[in-house]
Coordinates of C-alpha atoms in Angstrom, one line a residue:
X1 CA 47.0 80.8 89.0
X2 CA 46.8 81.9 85.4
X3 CA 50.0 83.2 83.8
X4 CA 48.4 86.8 83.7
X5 CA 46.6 87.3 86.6
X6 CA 47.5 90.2 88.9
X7 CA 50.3 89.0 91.2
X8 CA 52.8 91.7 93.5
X9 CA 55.5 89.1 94.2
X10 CA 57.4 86.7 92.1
X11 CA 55.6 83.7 92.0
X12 CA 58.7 81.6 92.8
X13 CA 58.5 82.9 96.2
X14 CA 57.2 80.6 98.8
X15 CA 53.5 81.8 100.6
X16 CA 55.2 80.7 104.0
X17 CA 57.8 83.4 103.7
X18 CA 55.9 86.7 102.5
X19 CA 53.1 85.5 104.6
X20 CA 56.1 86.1 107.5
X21 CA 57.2 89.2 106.4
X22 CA 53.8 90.5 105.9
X23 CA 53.1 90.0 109.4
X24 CA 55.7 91.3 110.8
X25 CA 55.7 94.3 109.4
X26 CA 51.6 94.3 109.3
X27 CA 51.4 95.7 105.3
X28 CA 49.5 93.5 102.6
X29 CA 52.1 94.1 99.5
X30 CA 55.8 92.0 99.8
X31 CA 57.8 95.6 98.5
X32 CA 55.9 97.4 101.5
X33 CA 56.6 95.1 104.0
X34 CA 60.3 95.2 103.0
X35 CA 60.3 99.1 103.2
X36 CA 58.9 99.3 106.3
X37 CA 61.2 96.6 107.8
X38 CA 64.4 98.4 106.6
X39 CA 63.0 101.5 108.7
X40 CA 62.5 98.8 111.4
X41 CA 65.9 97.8 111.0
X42 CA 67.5 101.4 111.3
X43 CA 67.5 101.2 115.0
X44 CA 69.2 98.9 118.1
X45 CA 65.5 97.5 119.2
X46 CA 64.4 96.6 116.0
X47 CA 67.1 94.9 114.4
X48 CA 66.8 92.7 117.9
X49 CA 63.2 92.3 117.3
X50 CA 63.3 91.5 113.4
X51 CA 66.4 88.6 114.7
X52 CA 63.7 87.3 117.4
X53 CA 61.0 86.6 114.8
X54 CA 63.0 85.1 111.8
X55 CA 62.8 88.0 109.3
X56 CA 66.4 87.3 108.2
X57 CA 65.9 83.6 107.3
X58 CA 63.0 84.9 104.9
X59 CA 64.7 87.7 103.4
X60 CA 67.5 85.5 102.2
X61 CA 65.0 82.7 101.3
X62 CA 63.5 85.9 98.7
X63 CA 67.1 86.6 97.4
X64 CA 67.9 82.6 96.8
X65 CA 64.4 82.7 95.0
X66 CA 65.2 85.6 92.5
X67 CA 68.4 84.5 91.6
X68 CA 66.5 81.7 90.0
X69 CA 64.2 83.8 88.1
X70 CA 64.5 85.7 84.8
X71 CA 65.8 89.2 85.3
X72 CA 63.1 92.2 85.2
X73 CA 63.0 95.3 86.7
X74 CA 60.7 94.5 89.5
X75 CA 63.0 92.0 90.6
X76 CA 65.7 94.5 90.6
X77 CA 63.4 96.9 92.4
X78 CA 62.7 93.7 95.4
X79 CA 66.7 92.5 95.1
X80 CA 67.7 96.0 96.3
X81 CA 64.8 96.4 99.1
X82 CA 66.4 92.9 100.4
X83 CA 69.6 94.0 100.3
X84 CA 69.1 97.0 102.1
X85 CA 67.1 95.4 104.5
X86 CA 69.8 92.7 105.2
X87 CA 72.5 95.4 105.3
X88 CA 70.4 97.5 108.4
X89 CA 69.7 94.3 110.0
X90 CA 73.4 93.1 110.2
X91 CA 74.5 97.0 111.8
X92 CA 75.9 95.3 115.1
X93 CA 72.9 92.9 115.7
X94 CA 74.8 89.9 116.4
X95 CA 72.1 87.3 116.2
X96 CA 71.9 88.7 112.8
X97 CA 75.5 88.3 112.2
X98 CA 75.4 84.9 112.7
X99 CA 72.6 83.6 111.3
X100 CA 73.6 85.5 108.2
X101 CA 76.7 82.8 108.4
X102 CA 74.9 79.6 109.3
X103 CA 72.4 80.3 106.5
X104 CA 75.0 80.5 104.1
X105 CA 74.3 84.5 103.0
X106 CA 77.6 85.3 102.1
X107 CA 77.3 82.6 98.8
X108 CA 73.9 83.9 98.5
X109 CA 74.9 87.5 98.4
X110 CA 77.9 86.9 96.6
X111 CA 76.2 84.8 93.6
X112 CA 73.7 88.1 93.0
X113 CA 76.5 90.4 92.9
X114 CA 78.1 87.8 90.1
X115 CA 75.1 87.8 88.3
X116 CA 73.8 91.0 88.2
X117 CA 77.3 93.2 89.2
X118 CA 77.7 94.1 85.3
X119 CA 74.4 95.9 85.2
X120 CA 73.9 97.2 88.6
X121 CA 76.3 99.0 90.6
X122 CA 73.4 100.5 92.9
X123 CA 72.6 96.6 93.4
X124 CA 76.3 95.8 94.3
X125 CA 76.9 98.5 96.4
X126 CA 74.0 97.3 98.7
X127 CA 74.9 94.0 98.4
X128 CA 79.3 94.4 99.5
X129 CA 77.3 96.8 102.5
X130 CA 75.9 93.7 103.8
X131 CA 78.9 92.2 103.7
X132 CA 80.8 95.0 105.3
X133 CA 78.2 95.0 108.0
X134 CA 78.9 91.3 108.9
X135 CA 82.2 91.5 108.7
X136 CA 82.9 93.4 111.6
X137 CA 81.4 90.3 113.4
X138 CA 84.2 88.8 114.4
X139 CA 86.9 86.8 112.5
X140 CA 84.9 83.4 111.7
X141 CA 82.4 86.2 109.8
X142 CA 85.3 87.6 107.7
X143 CA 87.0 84.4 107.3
X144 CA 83.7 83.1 105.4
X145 CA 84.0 86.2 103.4
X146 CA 87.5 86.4 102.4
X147 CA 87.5 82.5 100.9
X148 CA 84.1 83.6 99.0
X149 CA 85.7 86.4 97.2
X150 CA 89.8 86.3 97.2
X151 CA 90.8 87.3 95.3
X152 CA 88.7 86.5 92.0
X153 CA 85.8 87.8 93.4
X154 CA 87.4 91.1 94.9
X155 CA 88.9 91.6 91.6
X156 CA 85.8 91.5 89.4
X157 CA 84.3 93.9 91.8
X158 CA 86.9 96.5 91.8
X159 CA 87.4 96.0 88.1
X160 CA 83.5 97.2 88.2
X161 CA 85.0 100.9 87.8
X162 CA 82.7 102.6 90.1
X163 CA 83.1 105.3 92.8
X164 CA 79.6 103.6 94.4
X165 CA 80.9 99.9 95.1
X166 CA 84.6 101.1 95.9
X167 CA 84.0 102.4 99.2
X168 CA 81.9 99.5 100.5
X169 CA 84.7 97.1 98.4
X170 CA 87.5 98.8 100.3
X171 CA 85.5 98.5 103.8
X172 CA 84.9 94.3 103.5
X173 CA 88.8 94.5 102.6
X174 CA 90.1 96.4 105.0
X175 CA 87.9 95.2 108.0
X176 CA 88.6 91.5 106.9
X177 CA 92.4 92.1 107.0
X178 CA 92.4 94.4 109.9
X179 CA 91.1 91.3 111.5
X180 CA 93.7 89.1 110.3
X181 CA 96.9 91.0 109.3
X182 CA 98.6 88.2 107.9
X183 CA 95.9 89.1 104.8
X184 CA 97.3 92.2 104.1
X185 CA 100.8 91.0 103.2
X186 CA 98.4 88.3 100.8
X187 CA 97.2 91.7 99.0
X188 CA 100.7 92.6 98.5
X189 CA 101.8 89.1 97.0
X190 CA 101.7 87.7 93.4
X191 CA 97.9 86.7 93.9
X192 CA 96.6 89.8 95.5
X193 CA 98.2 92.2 93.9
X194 CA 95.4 92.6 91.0
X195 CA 93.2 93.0 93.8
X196 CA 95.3 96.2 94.8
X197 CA 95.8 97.5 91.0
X198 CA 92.2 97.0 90.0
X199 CA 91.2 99.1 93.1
X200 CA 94.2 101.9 92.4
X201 CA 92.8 102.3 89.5
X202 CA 89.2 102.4 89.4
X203 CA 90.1 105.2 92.4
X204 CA 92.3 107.3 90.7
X205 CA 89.7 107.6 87.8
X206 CA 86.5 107.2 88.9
X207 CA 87.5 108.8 92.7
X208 CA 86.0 108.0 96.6
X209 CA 83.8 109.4 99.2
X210 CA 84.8 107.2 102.3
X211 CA 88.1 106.5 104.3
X212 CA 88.2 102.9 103.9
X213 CA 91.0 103.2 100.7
X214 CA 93.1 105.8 102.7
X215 CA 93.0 103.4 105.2
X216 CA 94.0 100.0 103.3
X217 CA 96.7 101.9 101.8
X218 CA 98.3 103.4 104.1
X219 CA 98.4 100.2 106.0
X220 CA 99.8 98.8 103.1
X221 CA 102.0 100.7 101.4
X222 CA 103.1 103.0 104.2
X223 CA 103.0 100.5 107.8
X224 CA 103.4 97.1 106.2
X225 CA 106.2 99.1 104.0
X226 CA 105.0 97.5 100.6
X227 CA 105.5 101.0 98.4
X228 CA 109.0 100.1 97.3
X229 CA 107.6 96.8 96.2
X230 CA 104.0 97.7 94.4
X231 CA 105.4 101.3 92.8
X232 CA 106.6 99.8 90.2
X233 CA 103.4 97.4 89.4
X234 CA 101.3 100.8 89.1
X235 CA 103.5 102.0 86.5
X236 CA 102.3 99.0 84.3
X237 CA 98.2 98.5 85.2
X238 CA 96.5 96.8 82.6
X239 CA 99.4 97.7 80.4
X240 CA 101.1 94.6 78.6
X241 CA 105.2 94.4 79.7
X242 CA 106.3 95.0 76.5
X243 CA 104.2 98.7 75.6
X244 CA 105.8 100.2 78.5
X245 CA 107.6 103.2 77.9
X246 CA 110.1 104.9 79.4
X247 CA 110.5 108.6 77.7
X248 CA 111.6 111.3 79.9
X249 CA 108.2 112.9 79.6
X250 CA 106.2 109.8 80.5
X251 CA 108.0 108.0 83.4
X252 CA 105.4 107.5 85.4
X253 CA 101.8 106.3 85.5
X254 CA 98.4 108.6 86.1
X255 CA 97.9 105.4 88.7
X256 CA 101.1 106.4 90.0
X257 CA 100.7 109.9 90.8
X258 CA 97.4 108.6 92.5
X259 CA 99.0 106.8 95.2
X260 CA 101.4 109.7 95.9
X261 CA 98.6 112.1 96.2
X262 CA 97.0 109.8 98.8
X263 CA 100.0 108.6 100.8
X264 CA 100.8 112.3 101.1
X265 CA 97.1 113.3 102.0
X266 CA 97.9 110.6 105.5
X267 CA 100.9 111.7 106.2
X268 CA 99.5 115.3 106.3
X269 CA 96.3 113.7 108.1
X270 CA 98.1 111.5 110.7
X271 CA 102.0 112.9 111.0
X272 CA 101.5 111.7 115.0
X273 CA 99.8 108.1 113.9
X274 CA 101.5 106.9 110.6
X275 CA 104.8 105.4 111.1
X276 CA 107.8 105.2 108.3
X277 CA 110.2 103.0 107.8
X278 CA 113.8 104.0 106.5
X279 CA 113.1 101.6 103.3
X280 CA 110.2 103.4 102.3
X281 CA 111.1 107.6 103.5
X282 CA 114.4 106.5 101.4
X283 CA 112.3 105.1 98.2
X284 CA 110.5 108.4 98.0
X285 CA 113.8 110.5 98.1
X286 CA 114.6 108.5 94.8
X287 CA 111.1 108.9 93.3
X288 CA 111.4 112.6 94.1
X289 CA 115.2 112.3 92.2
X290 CA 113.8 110.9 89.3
X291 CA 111.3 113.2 88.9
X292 CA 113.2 116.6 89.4
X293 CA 114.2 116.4 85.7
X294 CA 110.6 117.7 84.4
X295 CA 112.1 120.6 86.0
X296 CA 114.0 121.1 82.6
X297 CA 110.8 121.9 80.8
X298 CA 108.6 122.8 83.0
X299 CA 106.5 126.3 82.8
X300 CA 105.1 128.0 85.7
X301 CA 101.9 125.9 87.2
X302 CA 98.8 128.2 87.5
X303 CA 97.4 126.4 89.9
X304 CA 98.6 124.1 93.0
X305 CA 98.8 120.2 93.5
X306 CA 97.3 118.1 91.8
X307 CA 98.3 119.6 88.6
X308 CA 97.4 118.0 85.1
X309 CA 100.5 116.9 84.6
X310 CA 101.3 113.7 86.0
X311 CA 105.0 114.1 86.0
X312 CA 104.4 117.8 88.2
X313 CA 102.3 115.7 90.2
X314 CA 104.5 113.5 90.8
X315 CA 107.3 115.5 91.9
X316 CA 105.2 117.5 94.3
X317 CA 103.7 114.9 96.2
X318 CA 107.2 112.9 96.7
X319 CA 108.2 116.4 98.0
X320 CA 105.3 117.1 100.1
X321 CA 106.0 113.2 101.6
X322 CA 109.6 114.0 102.5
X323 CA 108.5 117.6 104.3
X324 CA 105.8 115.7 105.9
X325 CA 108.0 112.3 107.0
X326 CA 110.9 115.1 108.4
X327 CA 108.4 116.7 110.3
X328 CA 107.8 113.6 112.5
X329 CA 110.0 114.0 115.3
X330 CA 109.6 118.0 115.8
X331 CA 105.2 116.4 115.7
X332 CA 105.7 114.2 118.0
X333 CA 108.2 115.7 119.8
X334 CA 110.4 112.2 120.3
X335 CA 113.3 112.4 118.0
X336 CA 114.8 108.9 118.4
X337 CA 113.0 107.1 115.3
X338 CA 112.7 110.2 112.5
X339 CA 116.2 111.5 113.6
X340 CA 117.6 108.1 112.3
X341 CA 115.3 108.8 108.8
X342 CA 116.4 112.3 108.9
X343 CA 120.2 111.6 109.0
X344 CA 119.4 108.4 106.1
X345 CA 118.3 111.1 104.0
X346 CA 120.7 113.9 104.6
X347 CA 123.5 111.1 104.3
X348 CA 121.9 110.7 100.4
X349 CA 122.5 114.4 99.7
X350 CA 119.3 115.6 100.5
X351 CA 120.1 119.0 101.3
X352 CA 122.2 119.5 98.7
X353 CA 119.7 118.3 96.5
X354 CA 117.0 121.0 97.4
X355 CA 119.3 123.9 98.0
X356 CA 119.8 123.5 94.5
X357 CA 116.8 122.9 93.4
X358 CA 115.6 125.8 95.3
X359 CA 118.8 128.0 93.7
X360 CA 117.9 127.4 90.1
X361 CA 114.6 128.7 91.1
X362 CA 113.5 132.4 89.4
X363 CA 112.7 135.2 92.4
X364 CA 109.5 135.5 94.0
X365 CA 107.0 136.9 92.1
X366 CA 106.9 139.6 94.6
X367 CA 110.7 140.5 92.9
X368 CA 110.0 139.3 90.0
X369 CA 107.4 141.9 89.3
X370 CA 110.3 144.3 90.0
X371 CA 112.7 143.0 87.0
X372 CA 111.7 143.7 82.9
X373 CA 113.3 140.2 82.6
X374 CA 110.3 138.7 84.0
X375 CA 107.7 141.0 82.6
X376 CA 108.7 139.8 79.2
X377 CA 107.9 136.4 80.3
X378 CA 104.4 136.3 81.7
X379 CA 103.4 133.0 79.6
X380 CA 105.5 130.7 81.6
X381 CA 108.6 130.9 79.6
X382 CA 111.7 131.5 81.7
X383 CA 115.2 132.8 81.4
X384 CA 117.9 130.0 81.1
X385 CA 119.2 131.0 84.1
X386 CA 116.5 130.4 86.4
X387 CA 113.5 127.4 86.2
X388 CA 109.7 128.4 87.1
X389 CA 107.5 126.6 90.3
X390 CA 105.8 123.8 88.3
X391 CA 102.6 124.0 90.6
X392 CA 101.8 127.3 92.8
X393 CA 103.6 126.2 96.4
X394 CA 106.9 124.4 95.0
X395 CA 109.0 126.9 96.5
X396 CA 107.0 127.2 100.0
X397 CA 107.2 122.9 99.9
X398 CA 111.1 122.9 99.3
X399 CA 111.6 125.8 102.0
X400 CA 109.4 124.0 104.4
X401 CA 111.5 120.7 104.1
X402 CA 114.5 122.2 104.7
X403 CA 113.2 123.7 107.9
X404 CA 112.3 120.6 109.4
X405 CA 115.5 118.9 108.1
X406 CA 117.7 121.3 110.4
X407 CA 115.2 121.3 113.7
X408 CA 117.6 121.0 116.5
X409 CA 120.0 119.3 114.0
X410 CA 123.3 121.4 114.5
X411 CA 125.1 118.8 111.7
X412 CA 122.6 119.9 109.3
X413 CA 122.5 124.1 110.5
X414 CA 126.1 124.0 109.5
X415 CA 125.6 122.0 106.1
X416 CA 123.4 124.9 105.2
X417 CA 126.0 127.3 106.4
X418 CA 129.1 125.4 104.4
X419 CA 126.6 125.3 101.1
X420 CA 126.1 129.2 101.4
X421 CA 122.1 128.4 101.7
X422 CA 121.8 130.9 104.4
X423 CA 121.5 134.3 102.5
X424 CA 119.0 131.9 99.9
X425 CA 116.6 131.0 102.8
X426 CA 116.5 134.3 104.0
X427 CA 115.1 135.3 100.7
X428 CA 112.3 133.4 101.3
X429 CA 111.3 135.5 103.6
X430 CA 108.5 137.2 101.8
X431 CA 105.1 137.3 100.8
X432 CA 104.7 135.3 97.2
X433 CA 101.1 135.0 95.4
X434 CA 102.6 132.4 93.3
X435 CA 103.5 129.7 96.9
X436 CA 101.0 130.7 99.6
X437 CA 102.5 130.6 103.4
X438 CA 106.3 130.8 101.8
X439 CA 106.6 134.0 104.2
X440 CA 105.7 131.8 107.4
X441 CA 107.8 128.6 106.4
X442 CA 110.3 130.9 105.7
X443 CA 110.4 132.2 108.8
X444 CA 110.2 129.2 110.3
X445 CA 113.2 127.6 108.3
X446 CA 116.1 130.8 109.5
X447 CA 114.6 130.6 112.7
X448 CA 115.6 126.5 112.7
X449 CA 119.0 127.2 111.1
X450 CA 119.8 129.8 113.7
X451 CA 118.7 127.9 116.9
X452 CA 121.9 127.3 119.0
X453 CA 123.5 127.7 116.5
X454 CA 126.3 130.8 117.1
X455 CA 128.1 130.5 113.8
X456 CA 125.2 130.6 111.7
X457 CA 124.1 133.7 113.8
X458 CA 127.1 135.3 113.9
X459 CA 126.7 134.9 109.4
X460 CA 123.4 136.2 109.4
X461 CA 124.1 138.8 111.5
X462 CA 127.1 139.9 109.4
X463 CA 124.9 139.7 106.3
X464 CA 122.6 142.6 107.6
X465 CA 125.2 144.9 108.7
X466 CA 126.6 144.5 105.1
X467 CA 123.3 145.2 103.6
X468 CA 123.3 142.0 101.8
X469 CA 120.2 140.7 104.1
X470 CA 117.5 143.5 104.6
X471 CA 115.4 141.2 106.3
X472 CA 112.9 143.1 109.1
X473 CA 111.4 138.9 109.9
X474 CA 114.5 138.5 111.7
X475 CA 112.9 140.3 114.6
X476 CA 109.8 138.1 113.8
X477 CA 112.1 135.6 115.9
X478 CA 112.5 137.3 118.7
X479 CA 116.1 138.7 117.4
X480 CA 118.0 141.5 116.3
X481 CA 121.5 142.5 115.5
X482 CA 124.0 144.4 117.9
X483 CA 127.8 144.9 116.9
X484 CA 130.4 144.4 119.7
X485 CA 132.1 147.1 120.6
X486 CA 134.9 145.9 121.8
X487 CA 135.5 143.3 118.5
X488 CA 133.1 145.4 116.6
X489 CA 131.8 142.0 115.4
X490 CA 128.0 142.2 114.7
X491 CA 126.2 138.9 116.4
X492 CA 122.4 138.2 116.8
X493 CA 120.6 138.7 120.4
X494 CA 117.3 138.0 121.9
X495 CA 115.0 141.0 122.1
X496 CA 114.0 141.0 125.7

């Protein structure tokens, strides 16, 4: 055959094997055939039928053959059909599986996504899919798959960058490990973790679609317990020891504030699935510590989490993970494991911590509105009196974390009572544009702090026969105030 005559496949190709897929899929041009076979392939009957006559043999027999020829679009164009066709025919077909194994497809695979993983991130995507697919095989598949690739390879590939090979990236990881737990603990050591920071990262700037990193971190970071260990590697990624800063304004990483955000997103997902140990609820009370000093120069957030400051960020997702980890119990309704977290944290001054915090506050805008002091301050500048909400629903997040602190947790109801917080929370019992749903947590919060609770009662109740408490959501809870007659004490009573 002459060097320029007409020709639709590679000539490196072997006749035996398009002459296969031709027939099979009854077209006369090797990229039709492969299109109609990943159609095929799409369903339960013909991936069984396409494992019955050999197809997969010959597909991988194509993808050996063009790694050996020079690069050209057409053979990017046939690399891709094959991929995708190997991909469909691995969904769940087991004889697909493992042949794919015997046949040595994983090297085969892996050795096209070396070569061509720079160029192509469509190419890669469909090529860590077919891996993903045959993964979930069983663990002699994803044992096959994890020496091919960890962690060198895995790195390389979620070093790539891209939102496209992240998601199938983070599925071959996950389903490997999930299949061998010992693996995960492997991310988190000395080898894996660039495995872990190259992934983080490519995330948290280029983003992802699919569950598969929620799910590999929170099994990481939150079950296996690994955040107190691997924080403090995201504040350095890609960042040479000896450049790293540590400036009040610039204490922690954009990478950082990324893993926050997502840990938080689970816990709000899953507060009934995701368990937390005492290491790791007590590692976020000292990340939300450290952060509370942006406070000092913050100006009011105009819009909610995330932010664009990484610092604000940072603070309201550690904050968001403590309401969310205190909430457990109440969830779940079992308060044996979070009471023990609970009581850790209130033991570390956790209440005292946010009642201040929440103090130093300025008013609801709904009273703010009221005052000239404010008015004069619409920028975001503040009196030095009294700090703005960073992000819109700081207050509403502080108000709701005490409210699941005290649930059924008389030790705690009187803390609030000793620290005078009780006249403070019922203040945040109103509508606020600035902190969406602050009216309902409020509620929520006196309504915690007064359950079986007489003394706190008896102070609220007080408070409202003084004037000091005009608060018409008390009988939002079912309550109102009657004075005794005899003691002429005032005292809070069901409304029938």
């Amino acid at each position: 055959m002459s060097g320029d005559a007409p020709f639709s496949e590679p000539p490196i190709i072997s006749e035996d094997t398009v002459q296969l897929l031709l027939e099979v899929s009854k077209s006369s041009k090797l990229d039709n055939s492969l299109e109609i076979l990943i159609q095929n392939a799409k369903f339960d009957s013909g991936r069984l039928d396409l494992a019955s006559k050999g197809v997969l043999p010959a597909v991988l027999n194509i993808v050996q053959s063009l790694t050996l020829t020079h690069a050209s679009h057409h053979h990017h164009h046939v690399l891709s059909l094959c991929f995708k066709l190997l991909r469909n025919m691995c969904a769940g077909e087991a004889a697909n599986q493992d042949s794919f194994i015997d046949l040595n497809g994983v090297v085969i695979v892996c050795s096209v996504l070396r070569s061509e993983g720079g160029s192509d991130h469509g190419l890669v995507r469909w090529g860590l899919q077919v891996l993903a697919n045959v993964s979930l095989a069983g663990k002699k598949h994803q044992h096959v798959i994890w020496e091919e690739l960890y962690p060198v390879g895995f790195v390389s590939l979620a070093r790539l960058g891209s939102k496209e090979t992240c998601d199938p990236l983070c599925m071959v990881i996950y389903t490997c490990c999930d299949g061998n737990p010992e693996w995960f603990r492997e991310l988190s050591s000395h080898e894996g973790w660039p495995v872990m920071a190259a992934m983080v990262k490519t995330a948290s700037s280029a983003g992802f679609d699919e569950d598969w990193l929620k799910m590999l971190l929170s099994r990481i970071f939150l079950e296996e317990s690994q955040l107190p260990v691997l924080f403090s590697k995201l504040r350095s990624v890609d960042v040479p020891e000896a450049e790293v800063t540590e400036s009040p304004g610039d204490q922690f990483s954009s990478e950082q504030a990324f893993i926050l955000r997502i840990l938080s997103e689970i816990l709000s997902e899953q507060l009934r699935d995701v368990t937390v140990s005492n290491d790791v609820a007590l590692f976020v009370f000292g990340i939300f510590k450290k952060s509370v000093g942006v406070l000092e120069h913050a100006i009011r957030g105009k819009s909610g989490l995330p932010s664009d400051s990484v610092a604000v960020n940072v603070l309201g997702y550690s904050l968001t993970m403590l309401r969310d980890i205190c909430a457990q119990d109440s969830v779940r309704g079992n308060m044996a494991d979070a009471d023990d977290i609970v009581d850790m944290l209130l033991s570390y001054g956790l209440i005292e911590l946010i009642l201040s915090l929440l103090g130093d506050l300025e008013p609801p805008a709904i009273i703010r509105k009221g005052t000239k002091q404010f008015e004069n301050n619409q920028n975001g500048a503040t009196s030095c009196s009294s700090k703005p909400c960073p992000y819109k629903g700081f207050r509403r997040d502080i108000v709701a974390l005490i409210g699941n602190c005290v649930y059924r947790r008389k030790h705690a109801q009187d803390e609030i009572r000793h620290r005078n917080g009780i006249l403070l929370l019922l203040q945040q019992c109103v509508t606020d544009e600035d902190n969406p749903f602050l009216r309902e947590w409020g509620i929520w919060s006196v309504r915690n702090i007064l359950e079986g609770n007489e003394e706190n009662q008896k102070v609220v109740a007080e408070l409202e026969v003084q004037g000091s408490a005009d608060v018409p959501e008390i009988a939002a809870l079912g309550l109102r105030v009657e004075v005794d007659q005899r003691t002429r004490r005032a005292k809070l009573v069901n409304v029938p």
